[in-house]
């Protein structure tokens, strides 16, 4: 099935990477950037629901679930976990490609809308890689910028130091968790306020716009 799907998509101009199970898929996702994930529900070790929820813990990449299970509850569960579409086997190559293109069009539009984000006094221009506070530019290093964007993308969610270290610095980074604390401290200083980045004792940090 993986080989067939890859053949369909490459014939339609996509570049593909496939994984034999959820563990391999998660490893690939943390090493490379992908525009979309096609996730089978029935997989060895961990099913697609588990893998989908793990992906959603660190990425908003579009997910299309594939399954031979066509019951309404299966579809609802997949969509509740953050899936963008659900395709029941058997399916035609044309349907698969059409669904992928539809999801990519929707997410591309959403990404364009979110390239410039204003949160309270802070404005983040993702495309221009710039940050300002009440109109005044703030000079951030690359990692400070990526850390701030990652926190904002998960606004309202408590993120552990381990998560921040892994997904901002990468799985192979050999530094300590203190790296995260140091960058958070510097970010607060440069932003001129500690209200936006909250310390969640025993867990890590959370980005939240303070009530005015």
Short mmCIF file of C-alpha atoms in Angstrom, two decimals:
data_model
loop_
_atom_site.label_atom_id
_atom_site.label_comp_id
_atom_site.label_asym_id
_atom_site.label_seq_id
_atom_site.Cartn_x
_atom_site.Cartn_y
_atom_site.Cartn_z
CA UNK A 1 0.00 0.00 0.00
CA UNK A 2 2.80 2.43 0.88
CA UNK A 3 4.54 1.78 -2.42
CA UNK A 4 1.31 2.24 -4.38
CA UNK A 5 0.50 5.52 -2.65
CA UNK A 6 4.04 6.76 -3.23
CA UNK A 7 3.80 5.83 -6.91
CA UNK A 8 0.45 7.63 -7.28
CA UNK A 9 1.77 10.79 -5.67
CA UNK A 10 5.15 10.89 -7.41
CA UNK A 11 3.35 10.48 -10.75
CA UNK A 12 1.36 13.59 -9.75
CA UNK A 13 4.51 15.59 -9.00
CA UNK A 14 4.83 15.15 -5.22
CA UNK A 15 8.00 14.15 -3.38
CA UNK A 16 7.35 11.46 -0.78
CA UNK A 17 8.95 9.75 2.20
CA UNK A 18 7.27 6.68 3.64
CA UNK A 19 7.64 4.94 6.99
CA UNK A 20 6.85 1.37 8.02
CA UNK A 21 5.37 2.31 11.41
CA UNK A 22 4.54 5.23 13.66
CA UNK A 23 7.94 5.32 15.36
CA UNK A 24 9.73 5.74 12.02
CA UNK A 25 7.18 8.33 10.94
CA UNK A 26 7.67 10.47 14.06
CA UNK A 27 11.44 10.24 13.70
CA UNK A 28 11.25 11.45 10.10
CA UNK A 29 8.95 14.31 11.05
CA UNK A 30 11.38 15.58 13.66
CA UNK A 31 14.24 15.47 11.18
CA UNK A 32 12.55 17.03 8.12
CA UNK A 33 9.79 19.45 7.21
CA UNK A 34 6.72 18.05 5.47
CA UNK A 35 3.72 19.75 3.86
CA UNK A 36 1.28 16.92 4.59
CA UNK A 37 1.06 13.53 6.32
CA UNK A 38 -0.95 10.54 5.07
CA UNK A 39 -1.50 8.36 8.12
CA UNK A 40 -2.89 4.83 8.08
CA UNK A 41 -4.86 3.92 11.20
CA UNK A 42 -3.99 0.22 11.29
CA UNK A 43 -0.23 0.16 11.92
CA UNK A 44 2.07 -2.05 14.03
CA UNK A 45 3.08 -1.00 17.57
CA UNK A 46 1.02 2.21 17.71
CA UNK A 47 -2.10 2.87 15.66
CA UNK A 48 -2.73 5.99 13.62
CA UNK A 49 -4.82 7.60 16.34
CA UNK A 50 -1.90 7.48 18.78
CA UNK A 51 0.61 8.66 16.21
CA UNK A 52 -1.74 11.44 15.08
CA UNK A 53 -2.10 12.75 18.62
CA UNK A 54 1.70 12.70 19.05
CA UNK A 55 2.15 14.66 15.83
CA UNK A 56 -0.38 17.24 17.00
CA UNK A 57 1.66 17.72 20.20
CA UNK A 58 4.36 19.50 18.18
CA UNK A 59 3.07 20.19 14.67
CA UNK A 60 0.03 21.55 12.84
CA UNK A 61 1.01 19.81 9.58
CA UNK A 62 -2.12 18.67 7.68
CA UNK A 63 -2.99 15.00 8.29
CA UNK A 64 -5.12 12.80 6.05
CA UNK A 65 -6.12 9.52 7.69
CA UNK A 66 -6.43 6.36 5.60
CA UNK A 67 -8.41 3.39 6.87
CA UNK A 68 -10.51 0.40 5.89
CA UNK A 69 -12.70 1.35 8.86
CA UNK A 70 -15.62 3.34 7.53
CA UNK A 71 -17.76 3.71 10.62
CA UNK A 72 -18.84 7.21 11.56
CA UNK A 73 -17.16 6.98 14.98
CA UNK A 74 -13.79 6.19 13.37
CA UNK A 75 -14.04 9.29 11.18
CA UNK A 76 -15.18 11.48 14.06
CA UNK A 77 -12.33 10.29 16.27
CA UNK A 78 -9.74 10.98 13.56
CA UNK A 79 -11.10 14.49 12.96
CA UNK A 80 -11.29 15.22 16.69
CA UNK A 81 -7.60 14.31 16.98
CA UNK A 82 -6.78 17.03 14.47
CA UNK A 83 -7.12 15.19 11.19
CA UNK A 84 -7.89 17.32 8.13
CA UNK A 85 -9.53 14.56 6.09
CA UNK A 86 -10.41 10.85 6.24
CA UNK A 87 -10.32 8.49 3.26
CA UNK A 88 -11.84 5.01 3.38
CA UNK A 89 -10.15 2.15 1.51
CA UNK A 90 -10.43 1.19 -1.27
CA UNK A 91 -9.93 4.53 -2.97
CA UNK A 92 -8.91 5.65 -6.45
CA UNK A 93 -5.62 7.42 -7.18
CA UNK A 94 -7.59 10.35 -8.56
CA UNK A 95 -9.60 10.74 -5.35
CA UNK A 96 -6.46 10.62 -3.19
CA UNK A 97 -4.67 13.29 -5.23
CA UNK A 98 -7.79 15.50 -5.31
CA UNK A 99 -8.20 15.26 -1.52
CA UNK A 100 -4.51 16.09 -0.98
CA UNK A 101 -4.69 19.12 -3.25
CA UNK A 102 -7.85 20.34 -1.49
CA UNK A 103 -6.23 20.08 1.95
CA UNK A 104 -3.04 21.79 0.75
CA UNK A 105 -5.07 24.67 -0.74
CA UNK A 106 -6.92 25.18 2.55
CA UNK A 107 -3.78 25.08 4.69
CA UNK A 108 -1.79 27.30 2.30
CA UNK A 109 -4.51 29.94 2.59
CA UNK A 110 -4.48 29.66 6.38
CA UNK A 111 -0.68 29.96 6.50
CA UNK A 112 -0.74 33.11 4.42
CA UNK A 113 -3.29 34.62 6.78
CA UNK A 114 -1.06 33.89 9.75
CA UNK A 115 2.29 35.12 8.42
CA UNK A 116 1.85 38.28 10.49
CA UNK A 117 0.46 37.74 13.97
CA UNK A 118 -0.41 40.39 16.56
CA UNK A 119 -0.81 39.26 20.15
CA UNK A 120 -1.37 42.06 22.62
CA UNK A 121 1.61 44.41 22.34
CA UNK A 122 3.67 41.90 20.34
CA UNK A 123 3.67 41.60 16.54
CA UNK A 124 5.47 38.71 14.83
CA UNK A 125 6.25 38.75 11.11
CA UNK A 126 7.08 35.11 10.37
CA UNK A 127 7.99 35.68 6.74
CA UNK A 128 10.23 38.63 7.55
CA UNK A 129 11.51 36.92 10.72
CA UNK A 130 10.98 40.08 12.75
CA UNK A 131 9.33 40.97 16.06
CA UNK A 132 8.12 44.30 17.40
CA UNK A 133 6.62 45.44 20.71
CA UNK A 134 4.21 48.36 20.43
CA UNK A 135 5.76 49.18 17.05
CA UNK A 136 9.38 49.12 18.24
CA UNK A 137 11.59 46.49 16.61
CA UNK A 138 13.11 43.85 18.88
CA UNK A 139 16.37 42.19 17.82
CA UNK A 140 16.18 38.45 18.41
CA UNK A 141 18.66 35.70 17.60
CA UNK A 142 17.50 32.87 15.33
CA UNK A 143 16.84 30.51 18.26
CA UNK A 144 15.07 33.21 20.27
CA UNK A 145 12.80 33.88 17.30
CA UNK A 146 12.10 30.17 16.73
CA UNK A 147 11.42 29.67 20.44
CA UNK A 148 8.95 32.56 20.51
CA UNK A 149 7.17 31.35 17.37
CA UNK A 150 6.92 27.80 18.74
CA UNK A 151 5.43 29.09 22.01
CA UNK A 152 2.95 31.27 20.09
CA UNK A 153 1.92 28.38 17.83
CA UNK A 154 1.00 26.47 20.99
CA UNK A 155 -0.55 29.44 22.76
CA UNK A 156 -2.31 28.44 25.97
CA UNK A 157 -0.54 25.06 26.18
CA UNK A 158 2.06 24.27 28.84
CA UNK A 159 5.19 23.02 27.08
CA UNK A 160 7.93 21.16 28.90
CA UNK A 161 11.58 22.16 28.68
CA UNK A 162 12.21 18.82 26.97
CA UNK A 163 9.65 19.63 24.25
CA UNK A 164 11.08 23.09 23.66
CA UNK A 165 14.65 21.81 23.56
CA UNK A 166 13.78 18.97 21.18
CA UNK A 167 11.66 20.90 18.70
CA UNK A 168 13.59 24.18 18.65
CA UNK A 169 17.16 22.90 18.98
CA UNK A 170 16.61 19.41 17.53
CA UNK A 171 16.81 15.84 18.76
CA UNK A 172 20.59 15.67 18.39
CA UNK A 173 21.32 18.75 20.49
CA UNK A 174 23.58 17.83 23.40
CA UNK A 175 23.00 20.90 25.60
CA UNK A 176 21.16 20.95 28.90
CA UNK A 177 17.63 22.05 29.75
CA UNK A 178 19.17 25.22 31.18
CA UNK A 179 19.54 26.35 27.56
CA UNK A 180 15.76 26.76 27.43
CA UNK A 181 15.66 28.69 30.72
CA UNK A 182 18.42 31.04 29.55
CA UNK A 183 16.67 31.80 26.25
CA UNK A 184 13.32 32.34 28.00
CA UNK A 185 14.98 34.80 30.39
CA UNK A 186 16.57 36.69 27.49
CA UNK A 187 13.30 36.68 25.52
CA UNK A 188 11.41 38.20 28.45
CA UNK A 189 14.06 40.88 28.83
CA UNK A 190 14.06 41.77 25.14
CA UNK A 191 10.26 41.82 24.94
CA UNK A 192 10.22 44.06 27.99
CA UNK A 193 7.68 41.99 29.84
CA UNK A 194 7.42 38.60 31.48
CA UNK A 195 3.62 38.56 31.34
CA UNK A 196 3.39 36.79 27.98
CA UNK A 197 5.70 33.85 28.72
CA UNK A 198 4.53 32.23 31.93
CA UNK A 199 6.48 29.74 34.02
CA UNK A 200 4.44 26.62 34.77
CA UNK A 201 6.15 25.17 37.82
CA UNK A 202 7.07 21.51 37.47
CA UNK A 203 6.33 21.58 33.73
CA UNK A 204 7.92 24.36 31.70
CA UNK A 205 6.52 27.45 29.98
CA UNK A 206 3.35 28.74 28.35
CA UNK A 207 2.61 31.71 26.08
CA UNK A 208 -0.55 33.58 27.04
CA UNK A 209 -1.71 37.08 26.17
CA UNK A 210 -2.44 38.82 29.49
CA UNK A 211 -5.89 40.23 30.05
CA UNK A 212 -5.97 44.00 29.67
#
